[in-house]
């Protein structure tokens, strides 16, 4: 049978650990939202670039503007349109601007 001091130490350790686990934060970044669940809008700065994101049910838009192309993660200019599963993705990219639009069709089951 354990001694009283060992039991007291065990209970103190449990009391110290329990608040830490109950107040644990969600460590995902704000951009990691599930865009297909609800409506939201956000504007924030990612380094020297301004990012605008908007979501509506089944639709997502993101626009990134970097003044004079400084801080941009992409190179070149292009327009692209493709299907990713049930979603149509449109990209319009310039040297200092990246626009992406995703529209998803509802699947009938």
Backbone as a chain_set.jsonl record, in Angstrom:
{"seq": "XXXXXXXXXXXXXXXXXXXXXXXXXXXXXXXXXXXXXXXXXXXXXXXXXXXXXXXXXXXXXXXXXXXXXXXXXXXXXXXXXXXXXXXXXXXXXXXXXXXXXXXXXXXXX", "coords": {"N": [[0.842, -1.179, 0.0], [0.64, 2.209, -0.936], [2.389, 5.01, 0.485], [1.153, 7.85, 2.412], [2.319, 10.275, 1.651], [3.181, 9.753, -0.938], [0.719, 9.441, -2.243], [-0.341, 12.012, -1.882], [1.493, 13.54, -3.366], [0.982, 12.493, -5.902], [-1.683, 13.319, -6.285], [-1.347, 16.12, -6.232], [0.246, 16.461, -8.51], [-1.585, 15.644, -10.467], [-3.506, 17.655, -10.184], [-2.038, 19.87, -11.003], [-1.556, 19.327, -13.698], [-4.073, 19.028, -14.909], [-5.415, 21.642, -15.392], [-3.832, 22.602, -17.478], [-4.319, 20.877, -19.607], [-7.027, 21.287, -20.047], [-7.163, 23.893, -20.93], [-6.011, 23.925, -23.391], [-5.021, 25.211, -26.518], [-6.275, 25.62, -29.879], [-4.047, 24.976, -32.298], [-4.034, 25.561, -34.988], [-3.548, 27.622, -37.863], [-5.101, 30.809, -38.703], [-5.76, 30.713, -41.395], [-6.349, 28.109, -41.882], [-9.001, 27.371, -41.879], [-12.006, 25.538, -42.35], [-13.219, 25.94, -45.302], [-15.592, 25.227, -46.558], [-17.536, 25.078, -44.679], [-19.791, 27.063, -43.709], [-20.051, 30.729, -43.632], [-17.629, 33.274, -44.01], [-15.336, 36.042, -43.734], [-12.103, 37.387, -44.142], [-9.323, 39.545, -43.658], [-5.911, 39.955, -43.829], [-2.393, 40.463, -43.156], [0.345, 38.924, -44.665], [3.411, 38.905, -44.152], [4.834, 41.168, -46.417], [2.577, 41.137, -47.976], [-0.901, 41.552, -48.682], [-3.683, 39.672, -47.738], [-6.811, 38.563, -48.736], [-9.57, 36.742, -47.862], [-12.523, 34.934, -48.566], [-15.475, 33.205, -47.859], [-18.266, 31.362, -48.841], [-21.088, 29.201, -48.733], [-20.055, 26.378, -50.377], [-18.317, 27.807, -51.969], [-15.259, 29.553, -52.459], [-12.995, 32.232, -52.168], [-9.865, 33.752, -52.748], [-7.554, 36.336, -52.502], [-4.436, 37.653, -53.103], [-2.276, 40.283, -52.644], [0.738, 41.735, -53.466], [2.775, 44.402, -53.126], [4.472, 45.612, -55.873], [5.323, 43.021, -56.376], [6.95, 42.108, -54.372], [7.759, 39.738, -51.979], [6.096, 37.813, -52.951], [5.035, 34.435, -53.422], [4.948, 33.184, -55.821], [5.907, 32.955, -59.282], [5.948, 34.596, -62.418], [3.214, 34.904, -64.849], [-0.107, 33.811, -65.299], [-3.17, 32.256, -66.393], [-5.487, 29.946, -65.293], [-7.673, 27.154, -65.337], [-9.301, 24.538, -63.828], [-10.571, 21.281, -62.846], [-10.995, 20.053, -59.613], [-11.785, 17.349, -58.253], [-15.173, 17.617, -57.381], [-15.043, 20.338, -57.669], [-14.593, 23.447, -59.303], [-11.745, 25.164, -60.134], [-10.392, 28.333, -60.464], [-7.711, 30.284, -61.512], [-6.081, 33.364, -61.559], [-3.27, 34.903, -62.231], [-0.863, 37.366, -61.678], [2.142, 39.364, -61.772], [2.203, 40.769, -59.306], [-0.095, 39.987, -58.034], [-2.362, 37.512, -56.928], [-5.066, 35.62, -57.659], [-7.596, 33.436, -56.698], [-10.285, 31.27, -57.195], [-12.745, 29.093, -56.047], [-15.308, 26.932, -56.817], [-17.758, 24.731, -55.838], [-19.735, 21.956, -56.793], [-22.734, 20.599, -55.556], [-22.971, 17.29, -54.514], [-25.223, 14.798, -55.47], [-26.753, 12.287, -53.689]], "CA": [[0.0, 0.0, 0.0], [1.487, 3.397, -1.029], [2.361, 5.901, 1.646], [0.312, 9.042, 2.263], [3.058, 11.309, 0.918], [3.161, 9.399, -2.359], [-0.627, 9.759, -2.729], [-0.476, 13.471, -1.921], [2.28, 13.996, -4.517], [0.26, 12.096, -7.108], [-2.849, 14.2, -6.426], [-0.854, 17.449, -6.594], [0.663, 16.403, -9.917], [-2.804, 15.595, -11.278], [-4.119, 18.982, -10.128], [-1.231, 20.797, -11.791], [-1.635, 18.983, -15.12], [-5.437, 19.122, -15.444], [-5.744, 22.926, -16.02], [-3.083, 22.756, -18.725], [-4.974, 20.134, -20.682], [-8.353, 21.831, -20.332], [-7.052, 25.182, -21.598], [-5.189, 23.769, -24.595], [-5.503, 25.987, -27.657], [-6.236, 25.036, -31.209], [-2.843, 25.578, -32.846], [-4.112, 25.783, -36.429], [-3.487, 29.019, -38.256], [-6.414, 31.313, -39.116], [-6.027, 30.324, -42.774], [-6.661, 26.684, -41.959], [-10.425, 27.166, -41.638], [-12.684, 24.683, -43.313], [-13.946, 26.954, -46.056], [-16.888, 24.767, -47.022], [-18.465, 25.042, -43.544], [-20.256, 28.37, -43.261], [-19.611, 31.935, -44.321], [-16.719, 34.132, -43.277], [-14.446, 36.922, -44.487], [-10.979, 37.864, -43.339], [-8.259, 40.289, -44.327], [-4.734, 39.986, -42.963], [-1.111, 40.649, -43.822], [1.301, 37.827, -44.592], [4.633, 39.608, -44.53], [4.509, 42.393, -47.146], [1.423, 40.884, -48.847], [-2.234, 41.589, -48.088], [-4.468, 38.501, -48.118], [-8.253, 38.664, -48.499], [-10.232, 35.451, -48.064], [-13.968, 35.001, -48.39], [-16.085, 31.898, -48.053], [-19.71, 31.165, -48.779], [-21.366, 27.771, -48.854], [-19.662, 25.793, -51.655], [-17.532, 28.75, -52.758], [-14.136, 30.125, -51.727], [-12.198, 33.172, -52.951], [-8.676, 34.261, -52.068], [-6.825, 37.315, -53.296], [-3.191, 38.047, -52.441], [-1.641, 41.396, -53.348], [2.072, 42.081, -52.977], [3.19, 45.609, -53.833], [5.615, 45.422, -56.776], [5.709, 41.613, -56.414], [7.877, 41.793, -53.284], [7.19, 38.799, -51.023], [5.214, 36.856, -53.629], [5.516, 33.048, -53.458], [4.796, 32.682, -57.182], [6.675, 33.652, -60.32], [5.312, 34.566, -63.728], [1.806, 35.265, -65.0], [-0.889, 32.788, -65.979], [-4.58, 32.026, -66.084], [-5.712, 28.509, -65.339], [-8.987, 26.695, -64.906], [-9.271, 23.078, -63.788], [-11.468, 20.625, -61.898], [-10.397, 19.304, -58.513], [-12.961, 16.615, -57.767], [-16.403, 18.291, -57.793], [-14.822, 21.78, -57.57], [-13.941, 24.16, -60.395], [-10.755, 26.095, -59.592], [-9.926, 29.33, -61.433], [-6.59, 31.079, -61.018], [-5.655, 34.483, -62.391], [-2.047, 35.288, -61.529], [0.0, 38.387, -62.269], [3.393, 39.496, -61.027], [1.997, 41.264, -57.945], [-1.449, 39.652, -57.588], [-2.753, 36.11, -57.078], [-6.496, 35.454, -57.396], [-8.039, 32.049, -56.816], [-11.709, 31.103, -56.915], [-13.132, 27.682, -56.044], [-16.755, 26.721, -56.727], [-18.03, 23.296, -55.768], [-21.095, 21.502, -57.047], [-23.217, 19.649, -54.544], [-23.147, 15.924, -55.018], [-26.512, 14.201, -55.127], [-26.578, 10.877, -53.346]], "C": [[0.893, 1.25, 0.0], [1.346, 4.29, 0.207], [1.515, 7.137, 1.351], [1.03, 10.129, 1.471], [3.081, 11.022, -0.578], [1.796, 9.721, -2.963], [-0.832, 11.267, -2.85], [0.284, 14.032, -3.115], [1.572, 13.675, -5.832], [-0.946, 12.998, -7.347], [-2.428, 15.615, -6.81], [-0.425, 17.495, -8.062], [-0.554, 16.397, -10.836], [-3.49, 16.952, -11.309], [-3.346, 19.999, -10.961], [-1.378, 20.558, -13.289], [-3.031, 19.231, -15.689], [-5.798, 20.495, -16.002], [-5.028, 23.121, -17.353], [-3.763, 22.024, -19.874], [-6.332, 20.717, -21.021], [-8.278, 23.166, -21.052], [-6.202, 25.103, -22.86], [-5.835, 24.501, -25.762], [-5.503, 25.16, -28.922], [-5.082, 25.722, -31.932], [-2.88, 25.77, -34.353], [-4.056, 27.271, -36.728], [-4.873, 29.491, -38.683], [-6.768, 30.919, -40.544], [-6.394, 28.866, -42.938], [-8.128, 26.406, -41.648], [-10.98, 26.227, -42.694], [-13.627, 25.565, -44.109], [-15.325, 26.504, -46.492], [-17.928, 24.745, -45.899], [-18.81, 26.46, -43.101], [-19.664, 29.518, -44.055], [-18.682, 32.734, -43.418], [-15.887, 34.956, -44.243], [-13.294, 37.286, -43.571], [-9.962, 38.556, -44.232], [-7.09, 40.335, -43.351], [-3.487, 40.177, -43.813], [-0.247, 39.425, -43.591], [2.63, 38.395, -45.079], [4.254, 40.893, -45.243], [3.247, 42.269, -48.011], [0.111, 40.939, -48.064], [-3.05, 40.423, -48.635], [-5.925, 38.75, -47.75], [-8.858, 37.31, -48.826], [-11.711, 35.618, -47.769], [-14.546, 33.627, -48.684], [-17.596, 31.998, -47.927], [-19.924, 29.683, -48.991], [-21.026, 27.274, -50.263], [-18.789, 26.682, -52.516], [-16.439, 29.369, -51.885], [-13.369, 31.046, -52.658], [-11.031, 33.648, -52.1], [-7.956, 35.196, -53.022], [-5.611, 37.762, -52.491], [-2.554, 39.149, -53.28], [-0.324, 41.734, -52.665], [2.561, 43.279, -53.791], [4.492, 45.366, -54.59], [6.125, 43.982, -56.801], [6.657, 41.191, -55.306], [7.175, 40.892, -52.271], [6.284, 37.753, -51.651], [5.854, 35.472, -53.664], [5.478, 32.464, -54.864], [5.662, 33.509, -58.134], [5.921, 33.538, -61.631], [3.864, 35.018, -63.69], [1.098, 34.15, -65.736], [-2.351, 32.86, -65.568], [-4.804, 30.537, -66.249], [-7.098, 28.203, -64.804], [-8.96, 25.174, -64.943], [-10.262, 22.565, -62.745], [-10.646, 19.879, -60.863], [-11.546, 18.577, -57.828], [-14.215, 17.309, -58.263], [-16.256, 19.812, -57.834], [-14.097, 22.325, -58.802], [-13.026, 25.213, -59.781], [-10.311, 27.02, -60.719], [-8.811, 30.132, -60.776], [-6.249, 32.145, -62.043], [-4.458, 35.105, -61.67], [-1.269, 36.304, -62.354], [1.223, 38.519, -61.371], [3.184, 39.897, -59.567], [0.635, 40.883, -57.353], [-1.771, 38.19, -57.888], [-4.224, 36.005, -56.705], [-6.87, 34.002, -57.64], [-9.501, 31.971, -56.4], [-12.058, 29.626, -57.044], [-14.644, 27.61, -55.886], [-17.013, 25.224, -56.805], [-19.502, 23.014, -56.032], [-21.488, 20.54, -55.941], [-23.41, 18.299, -55.195], [-24.495, 15.396, -54.555], [-26.304, 12.725, -54.852], [-27.904, 10.241, -53.054]], "O": [[1.799, 1.358, 0.826], [0.31, 4.305, 0.872], [1.201, 7.432, 0.197], [0.394, 10.836, 0.69], [3.008, 11.943, -1.392], [1.725, 10.223, -4.085], [-1.431, 11.739, -3.816], [-0.225, 14.912, -3.809], [1.565, 14.486, -6.758], [-1.207, 13.399, -8.482], [-3.089, 16.247, -7.634], [-0.707, 18.464, -8.766], [-0.557, 17.069, -11.868], [-4.003, 17.36, -12.351], [-3.944, 20.894, -11.559], [-1.327, 21.509, -14.069], [-3.152, 19.613, -16.853], [-6.458, 20.535, -17.041], [-5.574, 23.747, -18.261], [-3.773, 22.518, -21.001], [-6.753, 20.651, -22.176], [-9.235, 23.548, -21.725], [-5.722, 26.129, -23.342], [-7.046, 24.419, -25.968], [-4.824, 24.138, -29.023], [-5.133, 26.931, -32.157], [-1.858, 26.109, -34.949], [-4.481, 28.087, -35.909], [-5.735, 28.668, -38.994], [-7.947, 30.801, -40.877], [-6.719, 28.435, -44.044], [-8.462, 25.311, -41.196], [-10.459, 26.149, -43.807], [-14.715, 25.9, -43.64], [-16.169, 27.354, -46.776], [-19.089, 24.423, -46.15], [-18.169, 26.995, -42.196], [-18.897, 29.329, -44.999], [-18.918, 32.856, -42.216], [-15.752, 34.614, -45.418], [-13.48, 37.473, -42.369], [-9.773, 38.198, -45.394], [-7.255, 40.708, -42.19], [-3.531, 40.064, -45.038], [-0.119, 38.945, -42.464], [2.931, 38.365, -46.272], [3.429, 41.649, -44.731], [2.892, 43.218, -48.71], [0.019, 40.444, -46.941], [-3.105, 40.208, -49.846], [-6.242, 39.101, -46.614], [-8.683, 36.791, -49.928], [-12.104, 36.341, -46.854], [-14.149, 32.969, -49.646], [-18.122, 32.639, -47.017], [-18.998, 28.981, -49.397], [-21.645, 27.705, -51.236], [-18.538, 26.358, -53.677], [-16.669, 29.673, -50.715], [-13.114, 30.693, -53.809], [-11.175, 33.912, -50.906], [-7.773, 34.887, -54.199], [-5.737, 38.195, -51.346], [-2.321, 38.975, -54.476], [-0.271, 41.984, -51.461], [2.739, 43.179, -55.005], [5.494, 44.96, -54.001], [7.261, 43.747, -57.214], [7.123, 40.051, -55.288], [6.112, 41.245, -51.76], [5.756, 36.892, -50.946], [7.055, 35.34, -53.902], [5.941, 31.342, -55.07], [6.084, 34.619, -57.81], [5.323, 32.502, -61.922], [3.352, 35.452, -62.658], [1.637, 33.597, -66.694], [-2.709, 33.441, -64.544], [-4.362, 29.938, -67.23], [-7.621, 28.903, -63.937], [-8.634, 24.583, -65.973], [-10.726, 23.311, -61.882], [-9.709, 19.157, -61.205], [-12.198, 19.121, -56.937], [-14.326, 17.574, -59.46], [-17.25, 20.514, -58.018], [-13.122, 21.743, -59.276], [-13.474, 26.053, -59.001], [-9.907, 26.564, -61.789], [-8.941, 30.597, -59.644], [-6.141, 31.868, -63.237], [-4.612, 35.752, -60.634], [-1.048, 36.129, -63.552], [1.32, 37.86, -60.336], [3.902, 39.423, -58.686], [0.252, 41.39, -56.299], [-1.484, 37.696, -58.978], [-4.595, 36.271, -55.562], [-6.506, 33.414, -58.659], [-9.901, 32.536, -55.382], [-11.708, 28.984, -58.034], [-15.201, 28.159, -54.935], [-16.547, 24.543, -57.718], [-20.387, 23.728, -55.563], [-20.667, 19.764, -55.455], [-23.949, 18.192, -56.297], [-24.86, 15.533, -53.387], [-25.748, 12.0, -55.677], [-27.963, 9.051, -52.744]]}, "num_chains": 1, "name": "protein.A"}
